[in-house]
Short mmCIF file of C-alpha atoms and ligand atoms in Angstrom, two decimals:
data_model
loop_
_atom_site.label_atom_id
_atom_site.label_comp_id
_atom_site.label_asym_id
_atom_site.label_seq_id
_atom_site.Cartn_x
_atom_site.Cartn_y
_atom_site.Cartn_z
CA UNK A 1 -4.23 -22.55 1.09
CA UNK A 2 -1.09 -23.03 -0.89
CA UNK A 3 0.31 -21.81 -4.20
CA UNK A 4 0.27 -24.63 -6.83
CA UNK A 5 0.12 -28.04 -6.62
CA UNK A 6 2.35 -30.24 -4.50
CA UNK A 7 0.27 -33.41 -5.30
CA UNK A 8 -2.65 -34.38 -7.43
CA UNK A 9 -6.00 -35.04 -5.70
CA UNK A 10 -6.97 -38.03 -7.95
CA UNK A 11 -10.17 -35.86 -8.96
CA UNK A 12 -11.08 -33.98 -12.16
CA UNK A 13 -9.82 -33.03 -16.01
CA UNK A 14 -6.72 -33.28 -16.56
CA UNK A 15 -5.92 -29.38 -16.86
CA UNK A 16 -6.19 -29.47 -13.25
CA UNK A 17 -2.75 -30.85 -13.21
CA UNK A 18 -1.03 -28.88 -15.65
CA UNK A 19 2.16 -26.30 -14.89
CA UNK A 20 1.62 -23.29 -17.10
CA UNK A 21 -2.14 -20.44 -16.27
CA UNK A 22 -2.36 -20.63 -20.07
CA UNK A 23 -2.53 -24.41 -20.33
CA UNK A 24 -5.00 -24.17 -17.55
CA UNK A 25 -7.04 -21.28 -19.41
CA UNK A 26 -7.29 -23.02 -22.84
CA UNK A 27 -8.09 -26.37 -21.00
CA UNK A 28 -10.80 -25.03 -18.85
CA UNK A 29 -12.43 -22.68 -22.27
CA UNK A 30 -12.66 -26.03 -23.52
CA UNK A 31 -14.17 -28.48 -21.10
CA UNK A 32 -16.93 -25.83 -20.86
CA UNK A 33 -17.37 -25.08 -24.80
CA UNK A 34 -18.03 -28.72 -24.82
CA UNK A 35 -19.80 -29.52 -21.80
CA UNK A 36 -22.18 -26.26 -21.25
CA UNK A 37 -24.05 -26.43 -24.88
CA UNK A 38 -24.28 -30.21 -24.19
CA UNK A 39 -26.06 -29.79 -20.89
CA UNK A 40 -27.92 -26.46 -21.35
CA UNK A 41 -29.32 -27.39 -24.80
CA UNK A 42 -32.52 -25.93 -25.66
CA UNK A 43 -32.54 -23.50 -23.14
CA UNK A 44 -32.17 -19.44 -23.37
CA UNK A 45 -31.23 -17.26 -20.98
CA UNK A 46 -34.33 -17.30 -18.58
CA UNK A 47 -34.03 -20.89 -18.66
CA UNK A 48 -30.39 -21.29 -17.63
CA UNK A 49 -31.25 -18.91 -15.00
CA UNK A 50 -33.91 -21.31 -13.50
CA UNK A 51 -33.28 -23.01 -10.44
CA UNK A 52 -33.17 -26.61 -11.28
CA UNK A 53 -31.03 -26.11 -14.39
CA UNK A 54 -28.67 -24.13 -12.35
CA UNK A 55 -28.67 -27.34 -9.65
CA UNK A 56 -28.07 -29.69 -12.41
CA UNK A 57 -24.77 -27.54 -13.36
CA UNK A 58 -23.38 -27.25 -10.27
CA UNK A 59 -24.12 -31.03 -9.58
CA UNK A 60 -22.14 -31.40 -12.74
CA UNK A 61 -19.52 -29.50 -12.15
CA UNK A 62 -18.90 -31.40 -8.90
CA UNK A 63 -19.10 -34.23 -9.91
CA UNK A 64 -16.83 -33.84 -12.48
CA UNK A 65 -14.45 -33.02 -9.95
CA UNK A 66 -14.39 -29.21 -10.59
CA UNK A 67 -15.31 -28.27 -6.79
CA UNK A 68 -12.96 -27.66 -3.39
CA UNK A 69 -10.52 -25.67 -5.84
CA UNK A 70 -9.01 -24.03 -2.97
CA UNK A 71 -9.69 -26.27 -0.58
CA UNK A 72 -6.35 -28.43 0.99
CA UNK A 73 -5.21 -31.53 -0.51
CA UNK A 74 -6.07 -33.19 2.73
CA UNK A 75 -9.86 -32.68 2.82
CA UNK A 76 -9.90 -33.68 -0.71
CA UNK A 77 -9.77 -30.67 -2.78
CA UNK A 78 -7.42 -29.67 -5.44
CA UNK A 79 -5.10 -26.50 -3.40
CA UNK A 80 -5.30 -24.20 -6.35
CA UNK A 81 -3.70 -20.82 -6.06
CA UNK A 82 -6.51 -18.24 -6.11
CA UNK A 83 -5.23 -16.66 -9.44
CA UNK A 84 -6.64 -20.20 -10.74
CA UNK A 85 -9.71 -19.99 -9.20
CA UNK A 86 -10.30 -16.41 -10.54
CA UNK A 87 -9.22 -18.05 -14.09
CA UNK A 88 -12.13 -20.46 -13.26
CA UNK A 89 -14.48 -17.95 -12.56
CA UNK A 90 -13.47 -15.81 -15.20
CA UNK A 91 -13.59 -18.37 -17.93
CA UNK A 92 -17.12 -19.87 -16.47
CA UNK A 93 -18.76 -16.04 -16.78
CA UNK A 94 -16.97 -15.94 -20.09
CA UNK A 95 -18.89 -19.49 -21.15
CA UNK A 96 -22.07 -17.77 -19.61
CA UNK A 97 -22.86 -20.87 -16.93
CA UNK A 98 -25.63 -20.46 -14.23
CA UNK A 99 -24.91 -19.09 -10.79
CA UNK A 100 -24.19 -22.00 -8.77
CA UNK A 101 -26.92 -22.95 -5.66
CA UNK A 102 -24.93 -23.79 -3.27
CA UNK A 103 -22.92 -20.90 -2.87
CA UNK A 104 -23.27 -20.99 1.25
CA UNK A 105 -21.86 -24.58 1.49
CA UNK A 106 -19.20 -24.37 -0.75
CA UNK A 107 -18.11 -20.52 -0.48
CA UNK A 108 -18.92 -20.00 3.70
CA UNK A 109 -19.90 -23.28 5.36
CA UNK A 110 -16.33 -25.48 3.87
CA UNK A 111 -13.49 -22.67 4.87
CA UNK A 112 -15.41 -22.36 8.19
CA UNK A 113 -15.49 -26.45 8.94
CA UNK A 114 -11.61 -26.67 7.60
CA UNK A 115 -10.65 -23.94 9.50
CA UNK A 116 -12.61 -24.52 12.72
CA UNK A 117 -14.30 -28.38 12.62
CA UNK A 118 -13.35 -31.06 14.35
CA UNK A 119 -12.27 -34.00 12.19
CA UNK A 120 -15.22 -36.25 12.55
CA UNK A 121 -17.47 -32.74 11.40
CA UNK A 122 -14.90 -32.26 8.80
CA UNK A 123 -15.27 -35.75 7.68
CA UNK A 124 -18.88 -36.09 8.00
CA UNK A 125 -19.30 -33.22 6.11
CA UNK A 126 -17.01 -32.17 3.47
CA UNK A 127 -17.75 -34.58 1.10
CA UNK A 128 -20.54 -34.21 0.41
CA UNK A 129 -20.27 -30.32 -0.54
CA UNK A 130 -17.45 -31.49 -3.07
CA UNK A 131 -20.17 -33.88 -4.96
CA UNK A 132 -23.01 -31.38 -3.73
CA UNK A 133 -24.88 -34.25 -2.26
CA UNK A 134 -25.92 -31.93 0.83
CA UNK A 135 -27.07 -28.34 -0.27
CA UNK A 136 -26.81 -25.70 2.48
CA UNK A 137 -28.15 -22.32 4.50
CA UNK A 138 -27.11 -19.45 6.70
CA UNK A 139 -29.74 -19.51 9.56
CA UNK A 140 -28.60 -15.86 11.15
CA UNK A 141 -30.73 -12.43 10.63
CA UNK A 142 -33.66 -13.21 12.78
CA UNK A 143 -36.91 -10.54 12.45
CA UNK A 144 -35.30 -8.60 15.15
CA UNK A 145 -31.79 -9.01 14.55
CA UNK A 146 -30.14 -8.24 10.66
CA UNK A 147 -27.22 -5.50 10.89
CA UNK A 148 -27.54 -5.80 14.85
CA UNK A 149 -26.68 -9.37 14.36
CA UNK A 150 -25.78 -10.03 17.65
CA UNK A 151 -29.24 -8.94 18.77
CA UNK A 152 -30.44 -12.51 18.01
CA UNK A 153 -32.77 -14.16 20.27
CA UNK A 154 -33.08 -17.70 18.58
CA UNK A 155 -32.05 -20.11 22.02
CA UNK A 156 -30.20 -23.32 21.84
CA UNK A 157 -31.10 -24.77 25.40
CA UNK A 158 -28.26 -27.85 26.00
CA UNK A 159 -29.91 -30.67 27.58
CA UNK A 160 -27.75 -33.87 27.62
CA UNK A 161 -26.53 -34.63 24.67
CA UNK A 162 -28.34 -32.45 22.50
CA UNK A 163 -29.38 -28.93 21.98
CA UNK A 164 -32.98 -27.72 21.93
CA UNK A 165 -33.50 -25.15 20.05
CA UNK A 166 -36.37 -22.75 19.97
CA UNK A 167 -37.34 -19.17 17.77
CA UNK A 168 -37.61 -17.70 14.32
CA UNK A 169 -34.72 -16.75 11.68
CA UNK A 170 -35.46 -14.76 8.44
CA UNK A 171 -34.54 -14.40 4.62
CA UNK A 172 -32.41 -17.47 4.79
CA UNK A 173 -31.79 -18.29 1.41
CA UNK A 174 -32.43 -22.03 0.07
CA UNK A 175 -33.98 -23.30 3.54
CA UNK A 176 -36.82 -24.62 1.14
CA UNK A 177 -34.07 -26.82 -0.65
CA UNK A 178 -30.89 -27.27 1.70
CA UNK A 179 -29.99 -30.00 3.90
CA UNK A 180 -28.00 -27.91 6.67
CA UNK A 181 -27.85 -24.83 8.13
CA UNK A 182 -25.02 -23.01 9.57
CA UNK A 183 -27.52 -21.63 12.57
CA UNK A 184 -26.56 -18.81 15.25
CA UNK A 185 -28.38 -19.67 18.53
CA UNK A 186 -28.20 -17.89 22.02
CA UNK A 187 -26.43 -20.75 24.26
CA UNK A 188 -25.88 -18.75 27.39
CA UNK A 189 -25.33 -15.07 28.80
CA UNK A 190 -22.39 -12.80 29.15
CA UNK A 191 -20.86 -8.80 29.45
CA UNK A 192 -22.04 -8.20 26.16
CA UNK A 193 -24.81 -9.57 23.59
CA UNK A 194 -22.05 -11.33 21.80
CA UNK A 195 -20.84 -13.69 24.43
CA UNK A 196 -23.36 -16.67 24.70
CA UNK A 197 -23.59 -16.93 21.05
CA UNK A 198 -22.94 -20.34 19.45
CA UNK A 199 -22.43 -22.26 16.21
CA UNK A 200 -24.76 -25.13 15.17
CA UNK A 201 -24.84 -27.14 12.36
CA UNK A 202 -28.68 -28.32 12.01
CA UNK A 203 -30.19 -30.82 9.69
CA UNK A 204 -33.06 -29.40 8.08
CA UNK A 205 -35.26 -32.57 7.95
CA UNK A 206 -34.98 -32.91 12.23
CA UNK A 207 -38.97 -32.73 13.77
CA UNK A 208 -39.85 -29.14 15.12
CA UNK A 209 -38.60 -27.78 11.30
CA UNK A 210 -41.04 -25.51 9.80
CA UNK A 211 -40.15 -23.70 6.52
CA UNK A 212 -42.40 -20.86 5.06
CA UNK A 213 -40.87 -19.50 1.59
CA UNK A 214 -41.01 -15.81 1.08
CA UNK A 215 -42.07 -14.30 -2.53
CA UNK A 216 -39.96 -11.94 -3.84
CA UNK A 217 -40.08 -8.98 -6.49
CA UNK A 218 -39.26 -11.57 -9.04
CA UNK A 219 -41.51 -13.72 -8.71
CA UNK A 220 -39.26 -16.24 -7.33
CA UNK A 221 -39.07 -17.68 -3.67
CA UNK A 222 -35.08 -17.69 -2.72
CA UNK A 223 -35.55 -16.98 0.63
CA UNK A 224 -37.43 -17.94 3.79
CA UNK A 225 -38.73 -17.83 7.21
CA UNK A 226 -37.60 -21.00 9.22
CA UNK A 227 -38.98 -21.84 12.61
CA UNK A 228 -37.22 -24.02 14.99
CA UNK A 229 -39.93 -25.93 17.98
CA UNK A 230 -38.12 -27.31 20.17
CA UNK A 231 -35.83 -28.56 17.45
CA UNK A 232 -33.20 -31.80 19.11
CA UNK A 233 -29.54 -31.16 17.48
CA UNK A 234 -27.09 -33.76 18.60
CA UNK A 235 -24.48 -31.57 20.63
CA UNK A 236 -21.63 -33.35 18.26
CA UNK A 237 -22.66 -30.76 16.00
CA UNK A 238 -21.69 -27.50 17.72
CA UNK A 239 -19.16 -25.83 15.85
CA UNK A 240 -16.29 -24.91 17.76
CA UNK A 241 -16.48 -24.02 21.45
CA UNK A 242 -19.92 -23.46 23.06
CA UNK A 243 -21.08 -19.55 23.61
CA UNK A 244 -17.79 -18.68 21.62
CA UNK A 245 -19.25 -18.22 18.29
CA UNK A 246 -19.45 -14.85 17.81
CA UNK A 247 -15.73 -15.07 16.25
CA UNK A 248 -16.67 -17.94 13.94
CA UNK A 249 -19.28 -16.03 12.57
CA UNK A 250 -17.06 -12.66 11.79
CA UNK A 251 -14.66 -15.06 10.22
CA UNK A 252 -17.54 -16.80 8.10
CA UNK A 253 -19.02 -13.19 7.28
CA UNK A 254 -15.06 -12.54 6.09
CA UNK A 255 -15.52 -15.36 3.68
CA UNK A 256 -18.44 -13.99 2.52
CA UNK A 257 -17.56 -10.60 1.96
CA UNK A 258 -14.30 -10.79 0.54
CA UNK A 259 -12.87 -13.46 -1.89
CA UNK A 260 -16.73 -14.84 -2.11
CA UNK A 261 -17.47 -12.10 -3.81
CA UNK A 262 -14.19 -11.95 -5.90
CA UNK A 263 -16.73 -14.13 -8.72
CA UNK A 264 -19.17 -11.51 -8.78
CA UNK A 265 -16.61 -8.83 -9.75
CA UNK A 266 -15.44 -11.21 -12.74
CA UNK A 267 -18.31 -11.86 -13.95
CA UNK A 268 -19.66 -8.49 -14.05
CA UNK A 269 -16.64 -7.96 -16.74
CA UNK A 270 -18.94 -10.35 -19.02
CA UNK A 271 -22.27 -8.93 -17.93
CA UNK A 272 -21.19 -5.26 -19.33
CA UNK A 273 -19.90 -6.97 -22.60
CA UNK A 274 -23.54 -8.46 -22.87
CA UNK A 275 -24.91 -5.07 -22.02
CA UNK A 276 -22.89 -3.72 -24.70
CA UNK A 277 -24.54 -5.69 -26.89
CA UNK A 278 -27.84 -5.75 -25.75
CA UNK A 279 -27.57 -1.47 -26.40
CA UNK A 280 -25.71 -2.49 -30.14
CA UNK A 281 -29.29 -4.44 -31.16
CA UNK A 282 -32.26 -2.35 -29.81
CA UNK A 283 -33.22 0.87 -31.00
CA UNK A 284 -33.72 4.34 -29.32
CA UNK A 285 -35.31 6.90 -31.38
CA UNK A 286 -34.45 5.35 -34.21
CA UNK A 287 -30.93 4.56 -33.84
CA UNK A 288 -29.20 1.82 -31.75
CA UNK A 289 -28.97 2.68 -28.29
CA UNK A 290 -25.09 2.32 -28.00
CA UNK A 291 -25.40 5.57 -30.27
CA UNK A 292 -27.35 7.49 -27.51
CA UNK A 293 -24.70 10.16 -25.80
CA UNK A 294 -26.05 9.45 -22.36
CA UNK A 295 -26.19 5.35 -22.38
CA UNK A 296 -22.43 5.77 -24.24
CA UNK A 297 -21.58 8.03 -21.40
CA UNK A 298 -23.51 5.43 -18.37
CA UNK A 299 -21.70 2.32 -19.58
CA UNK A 300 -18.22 4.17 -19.89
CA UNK A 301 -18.59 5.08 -16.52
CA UNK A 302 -19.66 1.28 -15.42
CA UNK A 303 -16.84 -0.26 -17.89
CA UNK A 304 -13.97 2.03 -15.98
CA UNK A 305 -15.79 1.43 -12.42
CA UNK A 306 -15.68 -2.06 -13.30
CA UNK A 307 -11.97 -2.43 -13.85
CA UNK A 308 -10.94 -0.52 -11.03
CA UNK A 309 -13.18 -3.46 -9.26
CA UNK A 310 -10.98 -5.86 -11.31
CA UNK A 311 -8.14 -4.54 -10.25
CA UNK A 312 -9.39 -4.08 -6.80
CA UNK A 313 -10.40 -7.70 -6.80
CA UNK A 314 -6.50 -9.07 -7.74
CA UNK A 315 -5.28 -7.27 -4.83
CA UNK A 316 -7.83 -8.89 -2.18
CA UNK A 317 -6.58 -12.20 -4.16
CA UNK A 318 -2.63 -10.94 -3.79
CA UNK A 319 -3.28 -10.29 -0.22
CA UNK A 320 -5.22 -13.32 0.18
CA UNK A 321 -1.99 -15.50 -1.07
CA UNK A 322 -0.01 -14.00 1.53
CA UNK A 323 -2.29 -14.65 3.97
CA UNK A 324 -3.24 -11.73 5.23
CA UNK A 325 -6.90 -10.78 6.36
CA UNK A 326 -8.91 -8.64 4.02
CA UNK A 327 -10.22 -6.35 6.78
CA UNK A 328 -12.04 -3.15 5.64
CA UNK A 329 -11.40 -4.59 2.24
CA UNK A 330 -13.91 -6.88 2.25
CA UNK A 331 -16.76 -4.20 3.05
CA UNK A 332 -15.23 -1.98 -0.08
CA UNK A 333 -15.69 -4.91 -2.18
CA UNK A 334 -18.96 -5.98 -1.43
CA UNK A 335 -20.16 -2.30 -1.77
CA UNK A 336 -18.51 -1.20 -5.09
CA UNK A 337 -19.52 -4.69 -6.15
CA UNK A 338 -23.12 -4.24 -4.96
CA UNK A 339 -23.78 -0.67 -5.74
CA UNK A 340 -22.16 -1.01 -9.79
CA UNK A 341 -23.90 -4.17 -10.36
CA UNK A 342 -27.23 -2.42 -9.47
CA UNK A 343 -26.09 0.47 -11.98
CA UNK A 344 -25.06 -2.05 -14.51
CA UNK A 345 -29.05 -3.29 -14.93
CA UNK A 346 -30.81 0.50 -14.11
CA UNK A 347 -28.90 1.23 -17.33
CA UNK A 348 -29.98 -2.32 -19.23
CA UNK A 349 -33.18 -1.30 -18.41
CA UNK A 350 -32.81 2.44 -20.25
CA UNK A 351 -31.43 0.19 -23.21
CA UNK A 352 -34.56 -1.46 -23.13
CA UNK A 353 -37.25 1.29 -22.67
CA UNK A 354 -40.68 0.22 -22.29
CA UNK A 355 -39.89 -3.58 -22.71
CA UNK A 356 -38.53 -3.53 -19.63
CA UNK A 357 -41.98 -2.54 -18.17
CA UNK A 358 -43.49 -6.18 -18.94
CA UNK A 359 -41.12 -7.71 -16.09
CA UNK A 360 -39.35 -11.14 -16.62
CA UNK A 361 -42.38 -13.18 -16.40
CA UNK A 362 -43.71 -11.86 -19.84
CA UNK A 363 -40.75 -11.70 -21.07
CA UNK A 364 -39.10 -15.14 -19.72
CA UNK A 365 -37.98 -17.09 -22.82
CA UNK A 366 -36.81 -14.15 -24.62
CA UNK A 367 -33.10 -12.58 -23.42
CA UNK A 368 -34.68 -9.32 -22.42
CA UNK A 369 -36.79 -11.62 -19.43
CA UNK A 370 -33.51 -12.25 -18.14
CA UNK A 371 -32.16 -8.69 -17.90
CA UNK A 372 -35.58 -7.67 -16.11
CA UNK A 373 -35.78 -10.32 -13.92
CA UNK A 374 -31.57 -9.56 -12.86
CA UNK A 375 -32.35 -5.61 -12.36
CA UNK A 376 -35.22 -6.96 -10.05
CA UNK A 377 -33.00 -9.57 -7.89
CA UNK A 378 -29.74 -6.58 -8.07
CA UNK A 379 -32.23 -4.33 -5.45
CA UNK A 380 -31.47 -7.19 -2.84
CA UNK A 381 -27.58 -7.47 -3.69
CA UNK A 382 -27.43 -3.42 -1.77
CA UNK A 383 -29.23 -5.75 1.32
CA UNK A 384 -27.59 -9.18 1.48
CA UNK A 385 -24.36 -9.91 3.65
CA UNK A 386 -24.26 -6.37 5.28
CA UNK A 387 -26.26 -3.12 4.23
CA UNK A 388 -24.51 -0.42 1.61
CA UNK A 389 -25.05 1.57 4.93
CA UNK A 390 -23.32 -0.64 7.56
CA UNK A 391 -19.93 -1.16 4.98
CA UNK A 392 -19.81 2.82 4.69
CA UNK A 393 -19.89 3.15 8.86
CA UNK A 394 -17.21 0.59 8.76
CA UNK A 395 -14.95 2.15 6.08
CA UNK A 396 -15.35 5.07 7.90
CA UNK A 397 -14.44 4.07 11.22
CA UNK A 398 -12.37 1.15 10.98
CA UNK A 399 -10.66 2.44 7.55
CA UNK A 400 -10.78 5.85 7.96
CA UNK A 401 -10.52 6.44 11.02
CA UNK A 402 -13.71 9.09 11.81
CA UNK A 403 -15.58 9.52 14.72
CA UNK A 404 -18.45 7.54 15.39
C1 FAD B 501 -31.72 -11.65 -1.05
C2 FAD B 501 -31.35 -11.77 0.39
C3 FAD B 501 -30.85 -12.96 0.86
C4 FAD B 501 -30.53 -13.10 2.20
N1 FAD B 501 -30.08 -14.31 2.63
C5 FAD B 501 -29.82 -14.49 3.95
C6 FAD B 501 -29.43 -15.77 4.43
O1 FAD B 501 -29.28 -16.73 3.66
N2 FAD B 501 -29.23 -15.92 5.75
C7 FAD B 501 -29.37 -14.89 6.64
O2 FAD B 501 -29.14 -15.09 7.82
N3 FAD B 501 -29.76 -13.66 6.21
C8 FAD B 501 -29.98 -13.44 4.89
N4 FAD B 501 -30.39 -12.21 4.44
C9 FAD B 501 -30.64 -11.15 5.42
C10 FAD B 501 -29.61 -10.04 5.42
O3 FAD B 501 -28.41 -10.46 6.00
C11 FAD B 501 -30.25 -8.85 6.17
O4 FAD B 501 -31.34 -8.40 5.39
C12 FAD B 501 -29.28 -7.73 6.41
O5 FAD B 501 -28.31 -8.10 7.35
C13 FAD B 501 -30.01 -6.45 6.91
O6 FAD B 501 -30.78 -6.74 8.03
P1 FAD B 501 -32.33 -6.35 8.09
O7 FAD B 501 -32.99 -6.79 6.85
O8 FAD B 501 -32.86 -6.83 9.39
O9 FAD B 501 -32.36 -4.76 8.07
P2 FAD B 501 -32.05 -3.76 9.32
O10 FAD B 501 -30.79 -4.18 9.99
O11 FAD B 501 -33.28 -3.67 10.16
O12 FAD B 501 -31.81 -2.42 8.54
C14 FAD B 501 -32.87 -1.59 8.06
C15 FAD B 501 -32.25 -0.33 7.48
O13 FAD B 501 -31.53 0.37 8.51
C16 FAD B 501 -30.20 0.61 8.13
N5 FAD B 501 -29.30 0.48 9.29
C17 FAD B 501 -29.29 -0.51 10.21
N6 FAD B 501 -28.31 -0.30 11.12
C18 FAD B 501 -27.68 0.85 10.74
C19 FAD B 501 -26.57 1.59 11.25
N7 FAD B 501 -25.92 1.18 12.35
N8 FAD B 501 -26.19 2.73 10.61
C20 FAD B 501 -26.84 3.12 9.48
N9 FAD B 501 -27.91 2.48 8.95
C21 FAD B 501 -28.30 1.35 9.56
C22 FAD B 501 -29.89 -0.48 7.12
O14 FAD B 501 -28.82 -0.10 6.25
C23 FAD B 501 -31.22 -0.62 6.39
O15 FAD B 501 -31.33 0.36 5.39
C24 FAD B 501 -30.68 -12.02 3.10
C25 FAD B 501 -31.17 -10.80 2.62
C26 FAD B 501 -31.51 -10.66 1.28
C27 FAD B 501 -32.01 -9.34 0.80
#
């Protein structure tokens, strides 16, 4: 990715194209002061938080030509310098829009096809993340692979011009709704479990397909089990070299880890405004909880963890720019990202006292359904994209240095 723009990509609001952060800023605040209200109108909290509203936002802000930010002029996106995209994230937490759906296609599957595809994959498939035509999973923990990743059993037989593929993957998030999934299958054998590893990408709609959703604490159904029965993927959609893809994988998981999370950092600077507020309006013994010495004292704590994050955050970005690899940075991140948001809602839910005990079901419509239902879906965020306890072993031994 490059700094600025060297040419315009035809696509998008004119503040796209202008010279100055501010001009960008103010330009951006007020697309989405007009656009948001107009779309989300009617709804509360709960119900921006629902699935198909937060489809229709991201299909809006697509096609709008607000999507590929980083992405190279060439593949049609607009080359923005990451400090712009963390303006665009900031500004879009600030406005209060949904999290987007399609996180995996535009956040792990696109730098992993520009960086590794072949043209006709690029071409086939690019587009239609930038209009978010084709939605998209991450077929890789398996039921006896998650941390141990390269445990996985799930076997991509080539026969001809196609792969077969045969087995089971688990908590893949969106298989119910996507289009594609970025699949790990075993392709072939080697000195360790990691050679013989490939990189498919698999339409979700080919025969042999079976998707089971999985219920979760919320209520909701993010995640699923996927079968594959002897499932016929058209060998022009490996990605990369056959039984190498180990290292696309790592390099996908980097994506995921580091800048990918760089939006969840930002936004948590608006969430603990909103929790601020939340603890200004409801009472606790008969004063407003803000008032309470040892909620005061919690979200102190969380508001100074939070900007070291911030901080933390602009120097992945910095590094980023320079190209550089964010290493044992990325595991810090997604950690202190993790393990404060979590914090953030166990104190909204002290704020709340015994409303929080009716859950976000009861409470859905009102704003506290939303704070109960986020504490719920936070427990998973200590799970997803690497355990709290795998990122400590690798701070400690790949950061720090200590014995295994
Ligand atoms: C909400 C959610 C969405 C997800 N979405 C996807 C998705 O879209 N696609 C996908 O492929 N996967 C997805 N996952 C799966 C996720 O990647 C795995 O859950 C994760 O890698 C952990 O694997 P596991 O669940 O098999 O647990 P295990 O690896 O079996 O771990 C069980 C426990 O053992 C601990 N442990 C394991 N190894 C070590 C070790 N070496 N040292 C210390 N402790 C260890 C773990 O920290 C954990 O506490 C999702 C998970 C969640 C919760």
């Amino acid at each position: 990715m490059t700094q600025g723009l060297t040419e315009p990509s035809g696509r998008g609001p004119a503040f796209l194209l202008v010279q100055e952060d501010a001009d960008f800023r103010a330009g951006l605040r007020e697309w989405l002061a007009r656009e948001l209200p107009l779309r989300a109108a009617g709804r509360g909290p709960a119900g921006r938080n629902a699935l198909e509203f937060r489809r229709a936002w991201e299909d809006h802000i697509c096609q709008a030509g607000l999507s590929g930010l980083g992405w190279p002029l060439a593949v049609g996106g607009h080359e923005l310098s990451l400090k712009r995209q963390a303006i665009f994230h900031e500004e879009c937490a600030r406005a209060g829009t949904p999290l987007p759906v399609n996180m995996i296609g535009h956040g792990i599957v696109a730098p992993t096809l520009i960086a590794y595809g072949s043209e006709a994959q690029k071409s086939r498939f690019l587009p239609r993340i930038l209009d978010n035509s084709e939605i998209w999973c991450q077929g890789y923990s398996e039921p006896g692979a998650g941390s141990d990743l390269a445990a996985l059993a799930a076997k991509g037989e080539r026969r001809g011009d196609v792969y077969v593929l045969n087995g089971q993957k688990i908590w893949t998030s969106f298989a119910d709704i996507s289009d594609f999934c970025l699949m790990l299958a075993r392709t072939g054998s080697g000195p360790s479990p990691r050679a013989g590893i490939s990189v498919l990408l698999v339409d979700m709609r080919l025969p042999g397909i079976t998707v089971r959703p999985i219920r979760q604490i919320t209520g909701e159904a993010d995640y699923n089990e996927v079968f594959f029965d002897d499932v016929k993927v058209p060998a022009e959609n490996l990605l990369g070299e056959e039984n190498e893809g180990w290292r696309l994988a790592m390099a996908a998981a980097n994506y995921e880890r580091s800048t990918y999370f760089v939006p969840r950092v930002v936004r948590m600077q608006a969430e603990i405004e909103q929790l601020v507020a939340l603890a200004a309006q409801k009472m606790r013994n008969g004063r407003p909880a803000i008032e309470d010495p040892a909620i005061r004292s919690a979200i102190t704590d969380l508001g100074i963890n939070i900007h070291a994050l911030r901080l933390f955050a602009d120097q992945i970005l910095a590094a980023a720019e320079r190209g550089e690899t964010s290493g044992v940075d990325s595991s810090a991140i997604k950690l202190m990202w993790s393990e404060n948001h979590q914090r953030l809602f166990d104190v909204a839910m002290d704020v709340l006292g015994s409303e929080a005990m009716l859950g976000p079901q009861e409470l859905s419509g009102a704003s506290e359904g939303r704070w109960a239902r986020d504490f719920l879906w936070t427990r998973a965020e200590t799970i997803l994209a690497g355990t709290s306890e795998v990122h400590r072993n690798i701070i400690a031994e790949r950061g720090l240095g200590l014995p295994k």
